[in-house]
mmCIF file of C-alpha atoms and ligand atoms in Angstrom:
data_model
loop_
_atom_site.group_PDB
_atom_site.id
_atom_site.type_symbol
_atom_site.label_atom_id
_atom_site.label_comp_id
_atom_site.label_asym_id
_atom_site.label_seq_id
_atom_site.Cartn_x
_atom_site.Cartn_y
_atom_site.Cartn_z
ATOM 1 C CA UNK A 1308 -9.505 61.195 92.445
ATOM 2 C CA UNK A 1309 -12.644 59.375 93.914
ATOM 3 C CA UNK A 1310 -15.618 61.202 91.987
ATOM 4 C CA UNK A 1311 -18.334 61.092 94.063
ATOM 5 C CA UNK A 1312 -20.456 63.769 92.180
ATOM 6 C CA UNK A 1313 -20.533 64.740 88.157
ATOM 7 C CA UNK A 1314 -23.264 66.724 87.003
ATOM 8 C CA UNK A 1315 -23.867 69.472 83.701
ATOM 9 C CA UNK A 1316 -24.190 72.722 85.276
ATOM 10 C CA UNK A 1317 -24.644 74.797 81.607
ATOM 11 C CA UNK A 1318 -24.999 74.063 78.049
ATOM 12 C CA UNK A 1319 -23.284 77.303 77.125
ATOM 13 C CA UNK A 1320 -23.221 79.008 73.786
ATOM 14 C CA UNK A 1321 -21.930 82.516 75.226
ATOM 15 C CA UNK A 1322 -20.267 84.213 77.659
ATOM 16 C CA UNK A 1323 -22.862 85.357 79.473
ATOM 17 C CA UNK A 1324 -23.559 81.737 80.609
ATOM 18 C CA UNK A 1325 -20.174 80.637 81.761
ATOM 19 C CA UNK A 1326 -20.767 79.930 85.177
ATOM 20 C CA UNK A 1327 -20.004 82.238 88.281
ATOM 21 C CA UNK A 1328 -19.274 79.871 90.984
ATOM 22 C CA UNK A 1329 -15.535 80.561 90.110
ATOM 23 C CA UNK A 1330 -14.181 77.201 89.959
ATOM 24 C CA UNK A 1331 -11.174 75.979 88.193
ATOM 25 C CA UNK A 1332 -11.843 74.539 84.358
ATOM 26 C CA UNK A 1333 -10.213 71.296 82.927
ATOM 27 C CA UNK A 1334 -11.237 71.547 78.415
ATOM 28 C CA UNK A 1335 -11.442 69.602 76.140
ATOM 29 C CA UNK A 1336 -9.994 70.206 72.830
ATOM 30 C CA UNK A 1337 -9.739 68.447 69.745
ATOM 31 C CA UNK A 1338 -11.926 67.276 66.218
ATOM 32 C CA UNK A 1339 -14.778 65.643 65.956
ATOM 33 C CA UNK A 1340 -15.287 62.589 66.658
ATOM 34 C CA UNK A 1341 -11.548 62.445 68.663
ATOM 35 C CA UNK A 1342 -12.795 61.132 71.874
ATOM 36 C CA UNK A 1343 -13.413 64.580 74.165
ATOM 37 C CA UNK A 1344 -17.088 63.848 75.394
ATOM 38 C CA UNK A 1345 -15.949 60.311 76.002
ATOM 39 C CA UNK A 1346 -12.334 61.441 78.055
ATOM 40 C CA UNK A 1347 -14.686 62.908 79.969
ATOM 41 C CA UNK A 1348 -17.071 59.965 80.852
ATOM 42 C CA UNK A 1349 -13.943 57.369 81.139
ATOM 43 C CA UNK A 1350 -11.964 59.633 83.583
ATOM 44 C CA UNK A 1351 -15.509 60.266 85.933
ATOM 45 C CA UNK A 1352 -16.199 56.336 85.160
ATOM 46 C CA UNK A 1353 -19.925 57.287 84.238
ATOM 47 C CA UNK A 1354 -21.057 55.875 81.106
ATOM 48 C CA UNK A 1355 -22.858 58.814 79.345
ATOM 49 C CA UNK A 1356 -22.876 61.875 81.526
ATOM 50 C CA UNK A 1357 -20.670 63.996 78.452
ATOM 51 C CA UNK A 1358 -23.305 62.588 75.530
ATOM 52 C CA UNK A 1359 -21.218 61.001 72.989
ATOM 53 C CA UNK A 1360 -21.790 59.588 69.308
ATOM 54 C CA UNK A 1361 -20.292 58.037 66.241
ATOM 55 C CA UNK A 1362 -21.321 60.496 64.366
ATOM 56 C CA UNK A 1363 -19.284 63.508 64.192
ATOM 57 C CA UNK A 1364 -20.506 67.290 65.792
ATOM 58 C CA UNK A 1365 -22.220 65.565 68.781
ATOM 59 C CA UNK A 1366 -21.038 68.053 71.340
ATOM 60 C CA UNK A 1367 -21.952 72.079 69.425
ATOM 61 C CA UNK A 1368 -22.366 73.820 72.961
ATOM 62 C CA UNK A 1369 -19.525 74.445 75.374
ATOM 63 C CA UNK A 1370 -20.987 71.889 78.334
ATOM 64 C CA UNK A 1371 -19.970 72.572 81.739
ATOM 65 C CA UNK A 1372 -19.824 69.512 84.222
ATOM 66 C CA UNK A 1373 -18.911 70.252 87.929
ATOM 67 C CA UNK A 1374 -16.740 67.414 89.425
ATOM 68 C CA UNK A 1375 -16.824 67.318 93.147
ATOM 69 C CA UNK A 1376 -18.363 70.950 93.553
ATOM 70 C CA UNK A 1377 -14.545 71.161 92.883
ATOM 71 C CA UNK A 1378 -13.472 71.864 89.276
ATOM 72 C CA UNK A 1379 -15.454 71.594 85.820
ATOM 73 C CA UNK A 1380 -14.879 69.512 83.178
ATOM 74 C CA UNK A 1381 -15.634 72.043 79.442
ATOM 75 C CA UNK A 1382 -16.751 70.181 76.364
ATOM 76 C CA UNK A 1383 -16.114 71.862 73.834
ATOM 77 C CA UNK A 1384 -17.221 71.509 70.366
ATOM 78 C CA UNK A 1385 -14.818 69.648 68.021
ATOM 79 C CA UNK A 1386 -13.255 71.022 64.868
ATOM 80 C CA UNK A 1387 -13.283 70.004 61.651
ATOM 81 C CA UNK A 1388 -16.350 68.501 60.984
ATOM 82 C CA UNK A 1389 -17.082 69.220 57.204
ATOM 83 C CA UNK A 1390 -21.037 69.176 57.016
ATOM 84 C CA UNK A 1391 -20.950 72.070 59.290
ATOM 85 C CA UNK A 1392 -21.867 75.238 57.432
ATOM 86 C CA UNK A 1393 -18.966 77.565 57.251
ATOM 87 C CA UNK A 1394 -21.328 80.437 58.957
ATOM 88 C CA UNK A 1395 -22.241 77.962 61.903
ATOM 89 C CA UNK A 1396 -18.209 77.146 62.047
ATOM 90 C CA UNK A 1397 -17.106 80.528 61.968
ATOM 91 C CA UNK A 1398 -19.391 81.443 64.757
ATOM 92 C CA UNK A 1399 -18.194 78.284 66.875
ATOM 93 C CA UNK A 1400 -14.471 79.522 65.938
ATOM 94 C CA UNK A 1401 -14.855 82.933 67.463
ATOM 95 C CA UNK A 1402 -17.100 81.564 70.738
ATOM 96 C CA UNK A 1403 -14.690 78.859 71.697
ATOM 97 C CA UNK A 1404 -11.652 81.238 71.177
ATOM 98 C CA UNK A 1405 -13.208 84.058 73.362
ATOM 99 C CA UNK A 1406 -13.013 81.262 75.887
ATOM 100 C CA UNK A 1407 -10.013 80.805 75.862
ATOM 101 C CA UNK A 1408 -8.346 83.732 75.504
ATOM 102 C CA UNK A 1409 -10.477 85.525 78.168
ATOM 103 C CA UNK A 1410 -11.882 82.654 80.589
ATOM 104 C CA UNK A 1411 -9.678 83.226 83.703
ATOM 105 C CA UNK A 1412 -10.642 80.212 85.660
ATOM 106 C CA UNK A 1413 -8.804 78.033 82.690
ATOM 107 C CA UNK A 1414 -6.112 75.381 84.711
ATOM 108 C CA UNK A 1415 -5.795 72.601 82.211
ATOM 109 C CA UNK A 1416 -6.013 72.666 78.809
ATOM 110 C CA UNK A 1417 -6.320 68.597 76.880
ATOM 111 C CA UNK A 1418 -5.778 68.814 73.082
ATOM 112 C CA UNK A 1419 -6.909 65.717 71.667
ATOM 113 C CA UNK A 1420 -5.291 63.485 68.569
ATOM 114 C CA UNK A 1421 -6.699 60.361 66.708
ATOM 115 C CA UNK A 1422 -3.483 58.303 67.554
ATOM 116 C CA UNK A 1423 -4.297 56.140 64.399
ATOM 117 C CA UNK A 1424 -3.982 59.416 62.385
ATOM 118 C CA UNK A 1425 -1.362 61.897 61.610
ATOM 119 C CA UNK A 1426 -2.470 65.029 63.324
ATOM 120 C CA UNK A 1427 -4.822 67.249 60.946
ATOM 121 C CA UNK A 1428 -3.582 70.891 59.743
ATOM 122 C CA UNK A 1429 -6.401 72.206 62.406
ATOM 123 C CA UNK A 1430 -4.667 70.181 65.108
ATOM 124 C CA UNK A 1431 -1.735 71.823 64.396
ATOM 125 C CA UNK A 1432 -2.978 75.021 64.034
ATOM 126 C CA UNK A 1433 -4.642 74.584 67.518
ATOM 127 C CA UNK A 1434 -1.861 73.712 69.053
ATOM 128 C CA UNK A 1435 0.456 76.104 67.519
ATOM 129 C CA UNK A 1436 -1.993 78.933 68.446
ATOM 130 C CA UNK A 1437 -2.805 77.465 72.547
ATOM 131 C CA UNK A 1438 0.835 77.661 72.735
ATOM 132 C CA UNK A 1439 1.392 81.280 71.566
ATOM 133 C CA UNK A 1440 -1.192 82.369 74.089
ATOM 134 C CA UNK A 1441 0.756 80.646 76.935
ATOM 135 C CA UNK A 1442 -2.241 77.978 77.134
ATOM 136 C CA UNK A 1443 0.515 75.044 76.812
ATOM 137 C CA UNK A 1444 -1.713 71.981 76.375
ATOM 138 C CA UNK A 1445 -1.651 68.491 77.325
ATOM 139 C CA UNK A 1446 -1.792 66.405 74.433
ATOM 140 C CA UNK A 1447 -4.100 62.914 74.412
ATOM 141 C CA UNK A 1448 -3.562 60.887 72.372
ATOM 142 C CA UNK A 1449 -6.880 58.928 71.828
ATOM 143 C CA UNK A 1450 -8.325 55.089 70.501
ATOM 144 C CA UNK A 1451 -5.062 53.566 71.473
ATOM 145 C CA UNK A 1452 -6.784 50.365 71.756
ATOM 146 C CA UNK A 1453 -7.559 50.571 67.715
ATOM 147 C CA UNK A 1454 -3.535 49.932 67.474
ATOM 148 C CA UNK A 1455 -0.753 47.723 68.040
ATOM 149 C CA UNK A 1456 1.713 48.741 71.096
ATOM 150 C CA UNK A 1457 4.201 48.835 68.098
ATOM 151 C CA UNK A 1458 1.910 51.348 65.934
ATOM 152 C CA UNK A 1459 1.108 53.316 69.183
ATOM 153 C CA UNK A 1460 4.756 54.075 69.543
ATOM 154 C CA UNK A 1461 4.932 55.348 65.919
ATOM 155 C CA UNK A 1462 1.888 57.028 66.432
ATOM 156 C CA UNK A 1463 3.593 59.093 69.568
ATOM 157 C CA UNK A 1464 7.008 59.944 67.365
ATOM 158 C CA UNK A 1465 4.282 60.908 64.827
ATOM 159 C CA UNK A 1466 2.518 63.432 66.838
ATOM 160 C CA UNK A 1467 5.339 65.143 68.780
ATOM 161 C CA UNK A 1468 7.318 65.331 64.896
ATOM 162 C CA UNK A 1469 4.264 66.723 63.333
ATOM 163 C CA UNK A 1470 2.632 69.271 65.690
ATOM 164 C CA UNK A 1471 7.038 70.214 66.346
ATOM 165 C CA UNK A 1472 6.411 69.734 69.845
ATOM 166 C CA UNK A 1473 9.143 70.925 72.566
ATOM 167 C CA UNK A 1474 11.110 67.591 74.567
ATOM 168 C CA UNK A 1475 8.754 68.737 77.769
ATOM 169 C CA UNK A 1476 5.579 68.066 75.739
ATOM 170 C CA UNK A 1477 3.503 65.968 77.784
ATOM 171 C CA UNK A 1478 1.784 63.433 75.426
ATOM 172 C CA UNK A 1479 -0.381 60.486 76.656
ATOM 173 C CA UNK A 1480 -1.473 57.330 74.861
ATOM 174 C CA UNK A 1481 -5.168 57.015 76.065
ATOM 175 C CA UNK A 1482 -7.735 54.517 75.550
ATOM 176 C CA UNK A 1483 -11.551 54.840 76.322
ATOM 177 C CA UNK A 1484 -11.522 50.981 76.323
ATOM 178 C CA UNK A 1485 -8.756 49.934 78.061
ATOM 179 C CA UNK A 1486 -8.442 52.977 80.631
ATOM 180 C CA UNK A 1487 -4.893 53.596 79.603
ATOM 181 C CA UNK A 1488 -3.639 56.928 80.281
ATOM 182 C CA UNK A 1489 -6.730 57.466 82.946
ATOM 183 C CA UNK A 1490 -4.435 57.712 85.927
ATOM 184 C CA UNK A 1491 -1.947 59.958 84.235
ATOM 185 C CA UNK A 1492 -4.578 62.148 82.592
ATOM 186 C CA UNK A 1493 -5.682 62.568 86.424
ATOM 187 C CA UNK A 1494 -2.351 63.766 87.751
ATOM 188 C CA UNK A 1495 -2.309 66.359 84.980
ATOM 189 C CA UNK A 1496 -5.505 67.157 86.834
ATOM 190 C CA UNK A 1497 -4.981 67.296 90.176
ATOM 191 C CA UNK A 1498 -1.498 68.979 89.524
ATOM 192 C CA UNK A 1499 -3.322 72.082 88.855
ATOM 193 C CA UNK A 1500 -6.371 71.978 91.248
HETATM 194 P P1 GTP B 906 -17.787 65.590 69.060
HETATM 195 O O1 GTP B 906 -18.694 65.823 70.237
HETATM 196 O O2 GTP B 906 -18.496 65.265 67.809
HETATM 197 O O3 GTP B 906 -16.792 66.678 68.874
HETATM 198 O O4 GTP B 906 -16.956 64.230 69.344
HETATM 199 P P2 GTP B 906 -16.104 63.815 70.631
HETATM 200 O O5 GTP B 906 -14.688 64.260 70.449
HETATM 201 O O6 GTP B 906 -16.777 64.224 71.891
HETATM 202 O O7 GTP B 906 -16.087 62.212 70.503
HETATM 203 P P3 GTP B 906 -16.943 61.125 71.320
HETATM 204 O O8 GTP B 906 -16.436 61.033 72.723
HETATM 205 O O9 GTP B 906 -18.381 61.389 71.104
HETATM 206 O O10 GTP B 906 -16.456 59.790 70.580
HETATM 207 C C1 GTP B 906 -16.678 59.599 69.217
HETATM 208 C C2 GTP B 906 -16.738 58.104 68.901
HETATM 209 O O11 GTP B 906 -15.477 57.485 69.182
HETATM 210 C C3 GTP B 906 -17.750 57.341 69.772
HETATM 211 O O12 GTP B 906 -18.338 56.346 68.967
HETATM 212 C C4 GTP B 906 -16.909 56.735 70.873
HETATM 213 O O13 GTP B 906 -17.461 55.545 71.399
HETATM 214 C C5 GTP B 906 -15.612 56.436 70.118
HETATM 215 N N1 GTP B 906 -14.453 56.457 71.034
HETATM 216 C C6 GTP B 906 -14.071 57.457 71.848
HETATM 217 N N2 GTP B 906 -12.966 57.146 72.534
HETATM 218 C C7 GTP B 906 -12.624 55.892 72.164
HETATM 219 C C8 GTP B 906 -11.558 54.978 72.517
HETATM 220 O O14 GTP B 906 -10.677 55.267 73.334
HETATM 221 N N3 GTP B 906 -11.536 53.782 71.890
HETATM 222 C C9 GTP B 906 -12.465 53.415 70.966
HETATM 223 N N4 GTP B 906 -12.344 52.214 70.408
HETATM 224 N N5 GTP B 906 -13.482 54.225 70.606
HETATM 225 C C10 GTP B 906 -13.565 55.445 71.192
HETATM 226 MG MG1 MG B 907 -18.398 65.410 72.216
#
């Protein structure tokens, strides 16, 4: 897809300020520090429109970017990020899955894995629980340029083993740095639009 316009509509922290133009929404899902805000940026090919960070809990509002005056790109929040209190988690926890268990204008759900790590018992737990709810995700596997084509093969085996993932399971090896994965992430996309 040529992207010819990206730009944050909302920096949401309830429902109230979803927006109403009723477009399709593309999320992000995944920990900290995984690589959503910077998905994002890499599949648009702008450098910082999604802000991103080495430091974990960069994104803690549910960011809206219009693509196209077509579809939105939502940043979520990522999970998992210790030096959050538990009150400020909790209250994350209960916005984000309000979302998505009420947000009709959902199309494409991307749940997002460090491929240099096994995936995290909140990884699993998110994807166990988008499943149950019909909200089968695409997973991404993310910072495939930090390993070996050998270790990224282990890393996919790891991932589909760990998170018990049905033989359809979509899972793609993405890099931030290398654009791998950009082109398939974007079928995924435009699939659904
Ligand atoms: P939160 O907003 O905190 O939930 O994090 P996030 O999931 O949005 O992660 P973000 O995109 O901010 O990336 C976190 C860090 O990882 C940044 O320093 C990025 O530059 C780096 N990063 C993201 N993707 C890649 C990648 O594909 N390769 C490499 N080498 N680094 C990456
Ligand atoms: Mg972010």
């Amino acid at each position: 897809m040529n992207v010819s316009k990206a730009e944050i509509i909302i920096s949401a922290v309830s429902q109230a300020q979803y927006p109403q133009d009723d477009l399709p929404e593309i999320v992000l899902l995944g920990r900290s520090n995984v690589g959503k805000s910077s998905f994002i940026n890499t599949l648009i090919r702008r450098k910082a429109l999604a802000r991103t960070s080495s430091q974990p809990g960069k994104t803690q509002t549910m960011n809206f970017y219009r693509i196209n005056e077509q579809f939105y790109f939502v940043d979520m929040p990522g999970y998992g990020y210790a030096k959050v209190s538990k009150k400020e988690r909790e209250k994350w926890g209960m916005m984000i899955e309000e979302y998505l268990r009420e947000r009709k204008n959902i199309v494409q759900i991307f749940l997002l894995i460090d491929s240099r790590h096994e995936p995290s018992e909140d990884d699993r737990l998110m994807y166990d629980w988008l499943c149950y709810y019909g909200l089968n995700p695409v997973v991404i596997a993310t910072k495939s340029d930090k390993i070996s084509k050998n270790d990224a093969k282990k890393a996919l085996k790891k991932i589909r083993n760990t998170l018990s993932a049905k033989q359809e399971q979509e899972v793609i090896l993405f890099s931030a740095e290398t654009l791998l994965g950009k082109e398939e992430a974007w079928k995924c996309i435009e699939e659904k639009l």
